[in-house]
Amino acid sequence: MGTLRLILAISVVLTHTSYIFGFGLVGGQVAVQAFYIISGFYMALVLNEKYIGINSSYKLFISNRLLRLFPIYWVVLLITLLSSIVAYIISSGDSFGKIQVYFEFFDSMSVGTLLFLVFSNITLLFQDVVMFLGLDTISGNLFFTSNFKDTSPELHQFILIPQAWTISVEIIFYLIAPFLVRKKLRLILILILISILLRYLLTINGFSHDPWSYRFFPTELVFFLLGIVAYHIYIKIKPLKIKNYYLYMIYAFVLLFTFSYSFIQTNLIIPYLITIFLSIPFIFILSKKWKKDRYIGDLSYPIYISHMFIIYAVMYLKIPLVGGQGLVVTFITIIFSIFLNEFVAKKIEKIRQLRVKTVTNKI
C-alpha cells in the first residue's frame, strides 16, 4: 500500500503547485480523506495485532504514534524558522519570511492568543481548531467564526506549516482509537451513521464550505471509522486463498482510478473514497510483505509535511521551473523526504523498537 500512500501525498503537492504533464491525481481534499481511511485501517490493525497482551498499553501506543509524527515535523518547523531568519538577514530587515505575520500583528494579539498559537505550532495540537477561529485585532482575543475567509487576518496564516492541521485531526483519532477499534462492528456502524447524519445536517444548514467540508473532526471521523470496518473485512478474507492475479487487478484498478481522476469531468469524491475503503483489505494482503513498497510509503509523511516549505524555497530561490512548478517541487520534496526518512525517521524508529522491547522485558 506504500505506493498508493506516496501517490496520495503527491496529490496534495500538486494541489498546492501545478499538474505534472496534465496529471493532477485526486486533489488535496480527497487525498487527505483517503489517508484518514488508511489510517483507520492501520490503527485497527496494530491495536488488535501488536498492542495486545504485554504490549497492551495506552501510553505506549500514544507515545509511539507521537514519536512517528513529531521528530520530522519539528525538523521541518526548525528549518522553516531558520529560513525566516536567513530571509531577514538577506532582506536587511525587510522580511521575516514565514514569521512575518507575527511581527505585523504582534501588538494586536493578547498574551493568551500568542501563547495559543506558539503552543499549537510546537505541539501540532488544535491546528484544526485554528481554522474555526479569527483574531480580533482590537481586543487581541480569538473568536469563533464559521468562515475563516471572512476574517482579517486569517488565523491559519500564523501556522508555520499550514498543511499540518490534518495531523492534528490524526492525533485526535489516535487518542480515541484504542477505545474504538476493539468495539463490536455494530457500534462502529452506528457511529458512521451519526457522523454522516451530522455532515448532512451541517450541509443543509449552509455549512458545506471550507472548513466544514473536510476540517471538522466529528464529520471526518466517518473516514477513520471506514478504515476500521475495512480491517474487519480484512479479518474475514484473510483466511481465504485469493489468487494474486485478482489482488493485482484490484490494485491496478485503484492506481488507474487515482491517475485518471483529474481527467474525469464529474464529481467522483464518494465513488473514489468507497473504492479506497473496499480495496484496502485486498491491497494490504497483496503488499504487506513488500519491503520496497513499505519504504516508498514511509516517504508519504515527510513529503506531506515538507512540501510547503519546499514550495516557498523554490519561489524564494527562483529555481527554474523546468517542466512546471509541480514537477520541480515534487522532485525536490521527494529528495528532501528521503533525507528526512534516513536521518530522522529511521533513527527514531530504532528508539521506538527499543522502547517496545524494554516494556516487554520489564513485564
CSV table of C-alpha atoms in Angstrom, one decimal:
chain,number,residue,atom,x,y,z
A,1,MET,CA,0.0,0.0,0.0
A,2,GLY,CA,3.1,2.2,0.2
A,3,THR,CA,2.9,3.2,-3.5
A,4,LEU,CA,-0.7,4.4,-3.1
A,5,ARG,CA,0.2,6.4,0.0
A,6,LEU,CA,3.1,8.1,-1.9
A,7,ILE,CA,0.8,9.0,-4.8
A,8,LEU,CA,-1.8,10.4,-2.4
A,9,ALA,CA,0.9,12.6,-0.8
A,10,ILE,CA,2.0,13.8,-4.2
A,11,SER,CA,-1.7,14.6,-4.9
A,12,VAL,CA,-1.5,17.2,-2.1
A,13,VAL,CA,1.7,18.6,-3.5
A,14,LEU,CA,0.1,19.1,-6.9
A,15,THR,CA,-2.9,20.8,-5.4
A,16,HIS,CA,-0.6,23.4,-4.0
A,17,THR,CA,1.6,23.7,-7.1
A,18,SER,CA,0.6,22.6,-10.6
A,19,TYR,CA,-0.3,19.4,-12.6
A,20,ILE,CA,2.6,17.3,-13.9
A,21,PHE,CA,2.1,16.7,-17.6
A,22,GLY,CA,-1.6,17.1,-17.2
A,23,PHE,CA,-1.9,14.8,-14.2
A,24,GLY,CA,-3.4,16.3,-11.1
A,25,LEU,CA,-4.3,13.0,-9.4
A,26,VAL,CA,-7.1,13.2,-6.9
A,27,GLY,CA,-6.5,16.6,-5.3
A,28,GLY,CA,-5.9,17.6,-1.7
A,29,GLN,CA,-9.2,17.0,0.0
A,30,VAL,CA,-9.8,13.6,-1.5
A,31,ALA,CA,-6.2,12.6,-0.8
A,32,VAL,CA,-6.5,13.7,2.9
A,33,GLN,CA,-9.8,11.8,3.4
A,34,ALA,CA,-8.3,8.7,1.7
A,35,PHE,CA,-5.4,8.9,4.2
A,36,TYR,CA,-7.9,9.0,7.0
A,37,ILE,CA,-9.4,5.7,5.8
A,38,ILE,CA,-6.0,4.1,5.5
A,39,SER,CA,-5.0,5.5,9.0
A,40,GLY,CA,-8.2,3.9,10.5
A,41,PHE,CA,-7.3,0.6,8.9
A,42,TYR,CA,-3.7,0.6,10.2
A,43,MET,CA,-4.7,1.8,13.7
A,44,ALA,CA,-7.2,-1.1,13.9
A,45,LEU,CA,-4.5,-3.5,12.6
A,46,VAL,CA,-1.8,-2.5,15.1
A,47,LEU,CA,-4.1,-2.1,18.1
A,48,ASN,CA,-5.6,-5.5,17.5
A,49,GLU,CA,-2.5,-7.4,16.5
A,50,LYS,CA,0.5,-5.6,18.0
A,51,TYR,CA,-0.6,-3.7,21.1
A,52,ILE,CA,-2.0,-6.7,22.8
A,53,GLY,CA,-1.1,-8.8,25.8
A,54,ILE,CA,2.1,-7.5,27.5
A,55,ASN,CA,2.2,-4.6,25.0
A,56,SER,CA,-1.4,-3.5,25.6
A,57,SER,CA,-0.5,-0.1,26.9
A,58,TYR,CA,-2.4,3.1,26.0
A,59,LYS,CA,0.7,5.2,27.0
A,60,LEU,CA,3.0,3.0,24.8
A,61,PHE,CA,0.6,3.3,21.8
A,62,ILE,CA,0.2,7.1,22.0
A,63,SER,CA,3.9,7.8,22.7
A,64,ASN,CA,4.9,5.6,19.7
A,65,ARG,CA,2.4,7.4,17.5
A,66,LEU,CA,3.7,10.8,18.5
A,67,LEU,CA,7.3,9.6,18.0
A,68,ARG,CA,6.4,8.9,14.4
A,69,LEU,CA,4.9,12.4,13.9
A,70,PHE,CA,6.9,14.9,16.0
A,71,PRO,CA,10.6,14.5,15.0
A,72,ILE,CA,10.1,15.1,11.3
A,73,TYR,CA,7.6,17.8,12.0
A,74,TRP,CA,10.0,19.6,14.4
A,75,VAL,CA,12.9,19.3,11.9
A,76,VAL,CA,10.8,21.0,9.2
A,77,LEU,CA,9.5,23.5,11.7
A,78,LEU,CA,13.1,24.4,12.8
A,79,ILE,CA,14.2,24.7,9.2
A,80,THR,CA,11.2,27.0,8.5
A,81,LEU,CA,12.2,29.2,11.4
A,82,LEU,CA,15.9,29.3,10.4
A,83,SER,CA,14.9,30.1,6.8
A,84,SER,CA,12.9,33.1,8.1
A,85,ILE,CA,16.0,34.4,10.0
A,86,VAL,CA,18.0,34.0,6.8
A,87,ALA,CA,15.3,35.9,4.9
A,88,TYR,CA,15.5,38.7,7.4
A,89,ILE,CA,19.3,38.9,7.1
A,90,ILE,CA,19.3,38.8,3.3
A,91,SER,CA,16.5,41.4,3.0
A,92,SER,CA,18.2,43.7,5.5
A,93,GLY,CA,15.3,43.5,7.9
A,94,ASP,CA,12.5,44.0,5.3
A,95,SER,CA,11.1,40.5,5.6
A,96,PHE,CA,10.9,37.8,8.3
A,97,GLY,CA,9.7,35.1,5.9
A,98,LYS,CA,7.0,32.8,7.3
A,99,ILE,CA,7.0,34.5,10.7
A,100,GLN,CA,6.5,38.0,9.2
A,101,VAL,CA,2.8,37.8,10.1
A,102,TYR,CA,3.7,37.6,13.8
A,103,PHE,CA,5.6,40.9,13.6
A,104,GLU,CA,2.8,42.6,11.7
A,105,PHE,CA,0.2,41.7,14.3
A,106,PHE,CA,2.2,41.3,17.4
A,107,ASP,CA,0.7,44.4,19.0
A,108,SER,CA,-2.8,43.1,18.0
A,109,MET,CA,-2.5,39.8,20.0
A,110,SER,CA,-3.2,39.2,23.6
A,111,VAL,CA,-0.7,37.2,25.6
A,112,GLY,CA,-3.1,34.3,25.6
A,113,THR,CA,-3.6,34.4,21.8
A,114,LEU,CA,0.2,34.5,21.2
A,115,LEU,CA,0.8,31.6,23.6
A,116,PHE,CA,-2.0,29.5,22.0
A,117,LEU,CA,-0.5,30.0,18.5
A,118,VAL,CA,3.0,29.2,19.6
A,119,PHE,CA,1.8,26.1,21.5
A,120,SER,CA,-0.2,24.9,18.5
A,121,ASN,CA,2.8,25.4,16.2
A,122,ILE,CA,5.1,23.4,18.5
A,123,THR,CA,2.7,20.6,19.5
A,124,LEU,CA,0.5,20.3,16.4
A,125,LEU,CA,-2.5,20.3,18.7
A,126,PHE,CA,-5.5,22.5,17.8
A,127,GLN,CA,-4.2,23.4,14.4
A,128,ASP,CA,-7.5,22.1,13.0
A,129,VAL,CA,-9.3,24.3,15.6
A,130,VAL,CA,-7.4,27.4,14.2
A,131,MET,CA,-9.5,27.0,11.0
A,132,PHE,CA,-12.6,27.9,13.1
A,133,LEU,CA,-11.1,30.9,14.8
A,134,GLY,CA,-10.4,34.5,14.0
A,135,LEU,CA,-8.3,37.3,15.6
A,136,ASP,CA,-10.0,40.4,17.0
A,137,THR,CA,-7.3,42.9,16.4
A,138,ILE,CA,-8.9,45.4,18.8
A,139,SER,CA,-9.1,43.2,21.9
A,140,GLY,CA,-6.4,40.8,20.8
A,141,ASN,CA,-8.5,37.8,21.6
A,142,LEU,CA,-9.7,34.9,19.5
A,143,PHE,CA,-13.3,34.4,18.4
A,144,PHE,CA,-15.3,31.6,16.7
A,145,THR,CA,-16.1,32.0,13.0
A,146,SER,CA,-18.0,29.8,10.7
A,147,ASN,CA,-15.9,31.0,7.7
A,148,PHE,CA,-12.3,31.9,8.3
A,149,LYS,CA,-12.2,33.6,4.9
A,150,ASP,CA,-14.4,36.4,6.4
A,151,THR,CA,-11.7,37.3,8.9
A,152,SER,CA,-8.7,39.5,8.6
A,153,PRO,CA,-6.0,38.4,9.2
A,154,GLU,CA,-6.9,34.8,8.6
A,155,LEU,CA,-5.6,32.9,11.6
A,156,HIS,CA,-4.2,30.0,9.7
A,157,GLN,CA,-1.6,32.4,8.4
A,158,PHE,CA,0.0,32.1,11.8
A,159,ILE,CA,0.6,28.3,11.4
A,160,LEU,CA,4.1,27.9,10.0
A,161,ILE,CA,3.4,24.5,8.4
A,162,PRO,CA,-0.1,25.2,7.2
A,163,GLN,CA,-0.9,21.7,5.9
A,164,ALA,CA,-0.1,20.2,9.4
A,165,TRP,CA,-3.7,20.8,10.6
A,166,THR,CA,-4.6,17.3,9.2
A,167,ILE,CA,-2.0,15.8,11.6
A,168,SER,CA,-3.9,17.5,14.4
A,169,VAL,CA,-7.0,15.7,13.3
A,170,GLU,CA,-5.0,12.4,13.2
A,171,ILE,CA,-3.8,12.9,16.7
A,172,ILE,CA,-7.4,13.3,17.9
A,173,PHE,CA,-8.2,10.0,16.3
A,174,TYR,CA,-5.1,8.3,17.9
A,175,LEU,CA,-6.3,9.5,21.3
A,176,ILE,CA,-9.6,7.7,20.9
A,177,ALA,CA,-8.6,4.8,18.7
A,178,PRO,CA,-7.8,2.4,21.5
A,179,PHE,CA,-11.4,2.8,22.8
A,180,LEU,CA,-12.9,2.3,19.3
A,181,VAL,CA,-11.1,-0.4,17.3
A,182,ARG,CA,-11.9,-3.2,19.7
A,183,LYS,CA,-15.6,-2.4,19.9
A,184,LYS,CA,-18.2,-4.5,18.1
A,185,LEU,CA,-18.7,-3.7,14.4
A,186,ARG,CA,-22.3,-2.7,15.2
A,187,LEU,CA,-21.2,0.3,17.3
A,188,ILE,CA,-18.7,1.4,14.6
A,189,LEU,CA,-21.5,1.3,12.0
A,190,ILE,CA,-23.8,3.4,14.3
A,191,LEU,CA,-21.0,6.0,14.7
A,192,ILE,CA,-20.6,6.1,11.0
A,193,LEU,CA,-24.3,6.8,10.5
A,194,ILE,CA,-24.1,9.6,13.2
A,195,SER,CA,-21.1,11.2,11.5
A,196,ILE,CA,-22.8,11.1,8.1
A,197,LEU,CA,-26.0,12.5,9.6
A,198,LEU,CA,-24.1,15.3,11.2
A,199,ARG,CA,-22.5,16.2,7.9
A,200,TYR,CA,-25.9,16.2,6.2
A,201,LEU,CA,-27.4,18.5,8.8
A,202,LEU,CA,-24.5,20.9,8.5
A,203,THR,CA,-24.8,20.9,4.7
A,204,ILE,CA,-28.5,21.6,4.6
A,205,ASN,CA,-27.9,24.5,7.1
A,206,GLY,CA,-25.3,26.2,4.9
A,207,PHE,CA,-22.2,24.7,6.4
A,208,SER,CA,-20.8,22.9,3.3
A,209,HIS,CA,-17.9,25.2,2.7
A,210,ASP,CA,-14.3,25.1,4.0
A,211,PRO,CA,-13.5,24.5,6.8
A,212,TRP,CA,-16.7,22.4,7.4
A,213,SER,CA,-16.2,20.4,4.3
A,214,TYR,CA,-13.2,18.5,5.5
A,215,ARG,CA,-11.6,20.0,8.6
A,216,PHE,CA,-14.3,19.3,11.2
A,217,PHE,CA,-13.3,16.2,13.1
A,218,PRO,CA,-16.8,14.9,14.0
A,219,THR,CA,-17.7,14.7,10.3
A,220,GLU,CA,-14.3,13.5,9.3
A,221,LEU,CA,-14.5,10.7,11.8
A,222,VAL,CA,-16.5,8.7,9.3
A,223,PHE,CA,-13.4,8.0,7.2
A,224,PHE,CA,-11.3,6.7,10.1
A,225,LEU,CA,-14.3,4.5,11.1
A,226,LEU,CA,-14.5,3.2,7.5
A,227,GLY,CA,-10.9,2.2,7.9
A,228,ILE,CA,-11.8,0.2,11.0
A,229,VAL,CA,-14.6,-1.5,9.0
A,230,ALA,CA,-12.0,-2.3,6.3
A,231,TYR,CA,-9.9,-4.0,8.9
A,232,HIS,CA,-12.9,-6.2,9.8
A,233,ILE,CA,-13.3,-7.1,6.1
A,234,TYR,CA,-9.6,-8.0,6.1
A,235,ILE,CA,-10.0,-10.4,9.0
A,236,LYS,CA,-12.9,-12.1,7.2
A,237,ILE,CA,-11.0,-12.5,3.9
A,238,LYS,CA,-7.5,-13.2,5.4
A,239,PRO,CA,-8.1,-17.0,5.6
A,240,LEU,CA,-9.2,-17.2,2.0
A,241,LYS,CA,-6.8,-18.1,-0.7
A,242,ILE,CA,-7.3,-15.3,-3.1
A,243,LYS,CA,-5.1,-15.6,-6.2
A,244,ASN,CA,-2.6,-12.8,-6.6
A,245,TYR,CA,-4.0,-12.2,-10.1
A,246,TYR,CA,-7.2,-10.8,-8.6
A,247,LEU,CA,-5.3,-8.8,-6.0
A,248,TYR,CA,-3.1,-7.2,-8.6
A,249,MET,CA,-6.2,-6.4,-10.7
A,250,ILE,CA,-7.8,-4.6,-7.7
A,251,TYR,CA,-4.6,-2.7,-7.0
A,252,ALA,CA,-4.2,-1.8,-10.7
A,253,PHE,CA,-7.8,-0.5,-10.8
A,254,VAL,CA,-7.2,1.7,-7.8
A,255,LEU,CA,-4.0,3.2,-9.3
A,256,LEU,CA,-5.7,3.7,-12.6
A,257,PHE,CA,-8.6,5.4,-10.9
A,258,THR,CA,-6.1,7.6,-9.0
A,259,PHE,CA,-4.2,8.7,-12.1
A,260,SER,CA,-7.2,9.3,-14.2
A,261,TYR,CA,-9.2,11.1,-11.6
A,262,SER,CA,-8.3,14.6,-12.7
A,263,PHE,CA,-9.3,13.9,-16.3
A,264,ILE,CA,-12.8,12.8,-15.5
A,265,GLN,CA,-15.2,15.8,-15.7
A,266,THR,CA,-17.5,14.8,-12.9
A,267,ASN,CA,-17.6,14.7,-9.1
A,268,LEU,CA,-16.1,11.4,-8.1
A,269,ILE,CA,-15.2,12.0,-4.4
A,270,ILE,CA,-17.7,9.5,-3.0
A,271,PRO,CA,-17.0,6.8,-5.6
A,272,TYR,CA,-13.3,7.2,-5.1
A,273,LEU,CA,-13.3,7.0,-1.3
A,274,ILE,CA,-15.6,4.0,-1.4
A,275,THR,CA,-13.2,2.4,-3.8
A,276,ILE,CA,-10.3,3.0,-1.4
A,277,PHE,CA,-12.4,1.7,1.5
A,278,LEU,CA,-13.3,-1.6,-0.2
A,279,SER,CA,-9.9,-2.2,-1.8
A,280,ILE,CA,-7.6,-1.6,1.3
A,281,PRO,CA,-8.0,-5.2,2.7
A,282,PHE,CA,-7.1,-6.7,-0.6
A,283,ILE,CA,-4.2,-4.3,-1.3
A,284,PHE,CA,-2.8,-4.9,2.2
A,285,ILE,CA,-2.9,-8.7,1.7
A,286,LEU,CA,-1.0,-8.3,-1.6
A,287,SER,CA,1.6,-5.8,-0.5
A,288,LYS,CA,2.2,-6.3,3.3
A,289,LYS,CA,5.4,-8.2,2.7
A,290,TRP,CA,6.8,-5.8,0.1
A,291,LYS,CA,9.8,-4.1,1.8
A,292,LYS,CA,10.4,-1.6,-1.1
A,293,ASP,CA,6.8,-0.7,-1.1
A,294,ARG,CA,6.9,0.0,2.6
A,295,TYR,CA,9.9,2.2,2.2
A,296,ILE,CA,8.1,4.1,-0.6
A,297,GLY,CA,5.1,4.5,1.7
A,298,ASP,CA,7.3,5.8,4.6
A,299,LEU,CA,8.1,8.8,2.4
A,300,SER,CA,4.5,9.9,2.3
A,301,TYR,CA,4.5,11.7,5.7
A,302,PRO,CA,7.8,13.6,5.1
A,303,ILE,CA,6.6,14.6,1.6
A,304,TYR,CA,3.3,15.9,3.1
A,305,ILE,CA,4.9,17.8,5.9
A,306,SER,CA,7.8,19.3,4.0
A,307,HIS,CA,6.3,20.2,0.6
A,308,MET,CA,5.0,23.7,1.6
A,309,PHE,CA,8.5,24.7,2.8
A,310,ILE,CA,10.0,23.4,-0.5
A,311,ILE,CA,7.4,25.5,-2.4
A,312,TYR,CA,8.5,28.6,-0.6
A,313,ALA,CA,12.2,27.7,-1.0
A,314,VAL,CA,11.8,27.2,-4.8
A,315,MET,CA,9.9,30.5,-5.1
A,316,TYR,CA,12.4,32.4,-2.9
A,317,LEU,CA,15.5,31.0,-4.6
A,318,LYS,CA,13.9,31.4,-8.0
A,319,ILE,CA,14.7,27.9,-9.1
A,320,PRO,CA,13.9,27.4,-12.8
A,321,LEU,CA,10.6,25.6,-13.1
A,322,VAL,CA,11.6,23.2,-15.9
A,323,GLY,CA,8.6,21.1,-16.6
A,324,GLY,CA,6.4,23.2,-14.4
A,325,GLN,CA,6.2,24.0,-10.7
A,326,GLY,CA,4.6,20.7,-9.8
A,327,LEU,CA,7.4,18.6,-11.3
A,328,VAL,CA,10.2,20.6,-9.8
A,329,VAL,CA,8.7,20.9,-6.3
A,330,THR,CA,7.7,17.2,-6.3
A,331,PHE,CA,11.2,16.1,-7.3
A,332,ILE,CA,12.9,18.3,-4.7
A,333,THR,CA,10.4,17.3,-2.0
A,334,ILE,CA,11.0,13.6,-2.6
A,335,ILE,CA,14.8,14.0,-2.4
A,336,PHE,CA,14.4,16.0,0.8
A,337,SER,CA,11.9,13.4,2.2
A,338,ILE,CA,14.4,10.6,1.6
A,339,PHE,CA,16.9,12.6,3.7
A,340,LEU,CA,14.3,13.1,6.5
A,341,ASN,CA,13.4,9.4,6.4
A,342,GLU,CA,17.0,8.2,6.5
A,343,PHE,CA,18.4,10.6,9.1
A,344,VAL,CA,15.4,11.3,11.2
A,345,ALA,CA,12.6,8.7,10.9
A,346,LYS,CA,14.8,5.7,10.9
A,347,LYS,CA,16.8,6.9,13.9
A,348,ILE,CA,13.5,7.4,15.8
A,349,GLU,CA,12.2,4.0,14.7
A,350,LYS,CA,15.1,2.3,16.4
A,351,ILE,CA,14.2,4.1,19.6
A,352,ARG,CA,10.6,3.1,19.2
A,353,GLN,CA,11.5,-0.6,18.7
A,354,LEU,CA,13.9,-0.4,21.7
A,355,ARG,CA,11.1,1.0,23.9
A,356,VAL,CA,8.7,-1.8,23.0
A,357,LYS,CA,11.4,-4.4,23.8
A,358,THR,CA,12.1,-2.6,27.1
A,359,VAL,CA,8.5,-2.6,28.1
A,360,THR,CA,8.2,-6.3,27.2
A,361,ASN,CA,11.3,-7.2,29.2
A,362,LYS,CA,10.1,-5.3,32.3
A,363,ILE,CA,6.8,-7.2,32.2
